[in-house]
PDB file of C-alpha atoms in Angstrom:
ATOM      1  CA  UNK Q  29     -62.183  38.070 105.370  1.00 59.00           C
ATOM      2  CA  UNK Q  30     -65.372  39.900 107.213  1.00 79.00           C
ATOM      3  CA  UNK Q  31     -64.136  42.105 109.796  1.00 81.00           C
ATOM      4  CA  UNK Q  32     -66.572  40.106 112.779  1.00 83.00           C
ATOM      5  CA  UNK Q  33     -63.683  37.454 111.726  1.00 87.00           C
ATOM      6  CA  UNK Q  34     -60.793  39.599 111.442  1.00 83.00           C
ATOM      7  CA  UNK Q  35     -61.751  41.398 115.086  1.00 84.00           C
ATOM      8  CA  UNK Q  36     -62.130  37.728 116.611  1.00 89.00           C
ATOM      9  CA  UNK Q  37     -58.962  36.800 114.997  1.00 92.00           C
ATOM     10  CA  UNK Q  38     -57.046  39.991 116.420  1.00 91.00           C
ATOM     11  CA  UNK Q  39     -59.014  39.024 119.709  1.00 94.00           C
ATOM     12  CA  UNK Q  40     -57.168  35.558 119.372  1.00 95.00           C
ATOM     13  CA  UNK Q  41     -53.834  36.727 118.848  1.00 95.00           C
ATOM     14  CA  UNK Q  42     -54.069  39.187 121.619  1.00 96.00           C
ATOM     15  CA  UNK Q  43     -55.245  36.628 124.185  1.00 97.00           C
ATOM     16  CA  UNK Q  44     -52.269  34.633 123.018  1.00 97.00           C
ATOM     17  CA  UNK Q  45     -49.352  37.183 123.271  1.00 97.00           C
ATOM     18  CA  UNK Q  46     -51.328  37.887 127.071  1.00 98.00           C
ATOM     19  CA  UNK Q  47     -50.568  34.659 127.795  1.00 98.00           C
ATOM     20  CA  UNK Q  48     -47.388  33.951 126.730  1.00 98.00           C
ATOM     21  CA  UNK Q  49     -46.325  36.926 128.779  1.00 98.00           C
ATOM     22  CA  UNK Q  50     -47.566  35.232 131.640  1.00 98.00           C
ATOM     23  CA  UNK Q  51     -51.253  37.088 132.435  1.00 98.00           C
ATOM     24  CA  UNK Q  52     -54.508  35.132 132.791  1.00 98.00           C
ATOM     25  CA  UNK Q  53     -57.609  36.251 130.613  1.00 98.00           C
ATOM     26  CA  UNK Q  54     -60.168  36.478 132.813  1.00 97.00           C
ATOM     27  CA  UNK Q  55     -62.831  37.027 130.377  1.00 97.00           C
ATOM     28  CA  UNK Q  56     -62.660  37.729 126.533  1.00 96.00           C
ATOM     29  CA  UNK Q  57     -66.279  40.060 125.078  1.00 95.00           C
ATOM     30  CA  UNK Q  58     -67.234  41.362 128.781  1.00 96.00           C
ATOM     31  CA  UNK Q  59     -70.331  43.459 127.690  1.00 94.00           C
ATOM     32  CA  UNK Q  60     -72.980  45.825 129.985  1.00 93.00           C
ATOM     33  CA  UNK Q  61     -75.496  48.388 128.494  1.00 90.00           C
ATOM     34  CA  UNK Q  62     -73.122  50.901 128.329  1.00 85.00           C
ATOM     35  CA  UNK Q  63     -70.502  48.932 126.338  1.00 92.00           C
ATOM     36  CA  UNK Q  64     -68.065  45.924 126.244  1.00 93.00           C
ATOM     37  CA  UNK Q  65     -64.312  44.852 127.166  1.00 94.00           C
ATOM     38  CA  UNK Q  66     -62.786  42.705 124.165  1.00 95.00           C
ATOM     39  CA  UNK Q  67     -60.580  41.161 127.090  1.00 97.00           C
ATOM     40  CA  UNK Q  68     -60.194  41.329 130.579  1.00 98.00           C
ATOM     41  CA  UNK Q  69     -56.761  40.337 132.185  1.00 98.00           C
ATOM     42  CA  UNK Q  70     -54.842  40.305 135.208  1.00 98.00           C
ATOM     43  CA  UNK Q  71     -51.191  39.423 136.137  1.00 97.00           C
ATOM     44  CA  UNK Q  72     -49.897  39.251 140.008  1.00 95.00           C
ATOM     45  CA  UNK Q  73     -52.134  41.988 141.090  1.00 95.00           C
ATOM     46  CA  UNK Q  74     -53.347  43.908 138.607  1.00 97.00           C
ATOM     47  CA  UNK Q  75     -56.236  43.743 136.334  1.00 97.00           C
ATOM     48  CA  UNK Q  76     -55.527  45.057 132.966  1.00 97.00           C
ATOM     49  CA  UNK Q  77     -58.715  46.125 130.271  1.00 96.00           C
ATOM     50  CA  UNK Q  78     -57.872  45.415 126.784  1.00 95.00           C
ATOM     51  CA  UNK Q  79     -59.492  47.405 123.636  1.00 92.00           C
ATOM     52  CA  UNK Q  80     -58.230  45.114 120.556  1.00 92.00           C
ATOM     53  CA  UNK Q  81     -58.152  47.310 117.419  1.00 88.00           C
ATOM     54  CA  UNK Q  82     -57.251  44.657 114.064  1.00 85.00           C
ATOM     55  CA  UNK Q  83     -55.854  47.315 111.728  1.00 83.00           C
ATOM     56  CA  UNK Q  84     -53.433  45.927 109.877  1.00 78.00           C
ATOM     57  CA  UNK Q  85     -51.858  48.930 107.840  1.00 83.00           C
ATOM     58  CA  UNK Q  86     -52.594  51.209 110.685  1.00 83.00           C
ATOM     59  CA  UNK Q  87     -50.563  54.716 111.152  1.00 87.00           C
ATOM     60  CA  UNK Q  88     -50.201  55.761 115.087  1.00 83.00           C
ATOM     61  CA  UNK Q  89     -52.551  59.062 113.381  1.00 87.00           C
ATOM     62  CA  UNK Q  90     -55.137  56.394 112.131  1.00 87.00           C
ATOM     63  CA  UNK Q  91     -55.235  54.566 115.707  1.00 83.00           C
ATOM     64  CA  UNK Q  92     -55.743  57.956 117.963  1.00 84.00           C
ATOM     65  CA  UNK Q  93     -59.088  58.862 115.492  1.00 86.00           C
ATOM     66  CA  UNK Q  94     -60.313  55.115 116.162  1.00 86.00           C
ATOM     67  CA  UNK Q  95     -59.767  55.201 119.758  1.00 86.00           C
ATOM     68  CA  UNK Q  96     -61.017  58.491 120.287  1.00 88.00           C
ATOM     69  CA  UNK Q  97     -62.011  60.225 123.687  1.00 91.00           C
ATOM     70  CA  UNK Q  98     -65.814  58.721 123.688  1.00 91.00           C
ATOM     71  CA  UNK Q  99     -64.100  55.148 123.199  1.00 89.00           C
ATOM     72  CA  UNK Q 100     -61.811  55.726 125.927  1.00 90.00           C
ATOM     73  CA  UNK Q 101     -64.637  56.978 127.962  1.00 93.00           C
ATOM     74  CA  UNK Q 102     -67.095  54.138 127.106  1.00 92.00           C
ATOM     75  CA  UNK Q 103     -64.251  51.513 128.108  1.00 92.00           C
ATOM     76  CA  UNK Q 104     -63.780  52.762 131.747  1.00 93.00           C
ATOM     77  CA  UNK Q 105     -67.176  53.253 132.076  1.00 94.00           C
ATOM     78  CA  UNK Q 106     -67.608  49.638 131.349  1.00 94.00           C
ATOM     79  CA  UNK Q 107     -64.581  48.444 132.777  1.00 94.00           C
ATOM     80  CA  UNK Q 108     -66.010  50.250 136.411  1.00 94.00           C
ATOM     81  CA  UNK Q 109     -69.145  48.426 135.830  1.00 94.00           C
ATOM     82  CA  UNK Q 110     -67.434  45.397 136.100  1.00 95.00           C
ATOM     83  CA  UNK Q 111     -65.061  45.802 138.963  1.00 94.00           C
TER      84      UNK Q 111
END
C-alpha cells in the first residue's frame, strides 16, 4: 500500500471513531498557503483540529520526532486561518 492510501485510510478511520463518539466532521483536508488540517471537528461547543499520523508500529519516541514543534506550529497557524 502507497502511503497517499495508507494516510487517506488512517484519515477514514479517524473520521469514523470521531463519529462514533458523537462529534461532527466539519471538514476532512482543510488546506491554506501556510498548511492543511487532515480534519476539522466539533462536538457541543467546541471545535477540535485533528493531525492524523498512520504509523502503524509507531513508539510514543517515534510520534514526538514526527510531530515536531514546526508541525505543531504550522497546524495552529492553519487552524487560526480558518476560524
Amino acid at each position: 500500500m502507497n502511503t497517499k492510501l495508507t494516510g487517506n485510510n488512517g484519515e477514514q478511520k479517524a473520521s469514523e471513531y470521531l463519529l462514533s463518539k458523537g462529534y461532527n466532521i466539519i471538514s476532512r483536508n482543510w488546506r491554506t498557503k501556510t498548511g492543511e488540517v487532515d480534519i476539522i471537528a466539533s462536538i457541543s461547543d467546541i471545535l477540535v483540529f485533528v493531525e492524523v499520523k498512520t504509523l502503524p508500529n509507531a513508539t510514543p519516541d517515534m510520534l514526538k520526532m514526527v510531530l515536531n514543534d514546526q508541525k505543531k506550529k504550522r497546524i495552529l497557524k492553519t487552524s487560526k486561518r480558518f476560524l
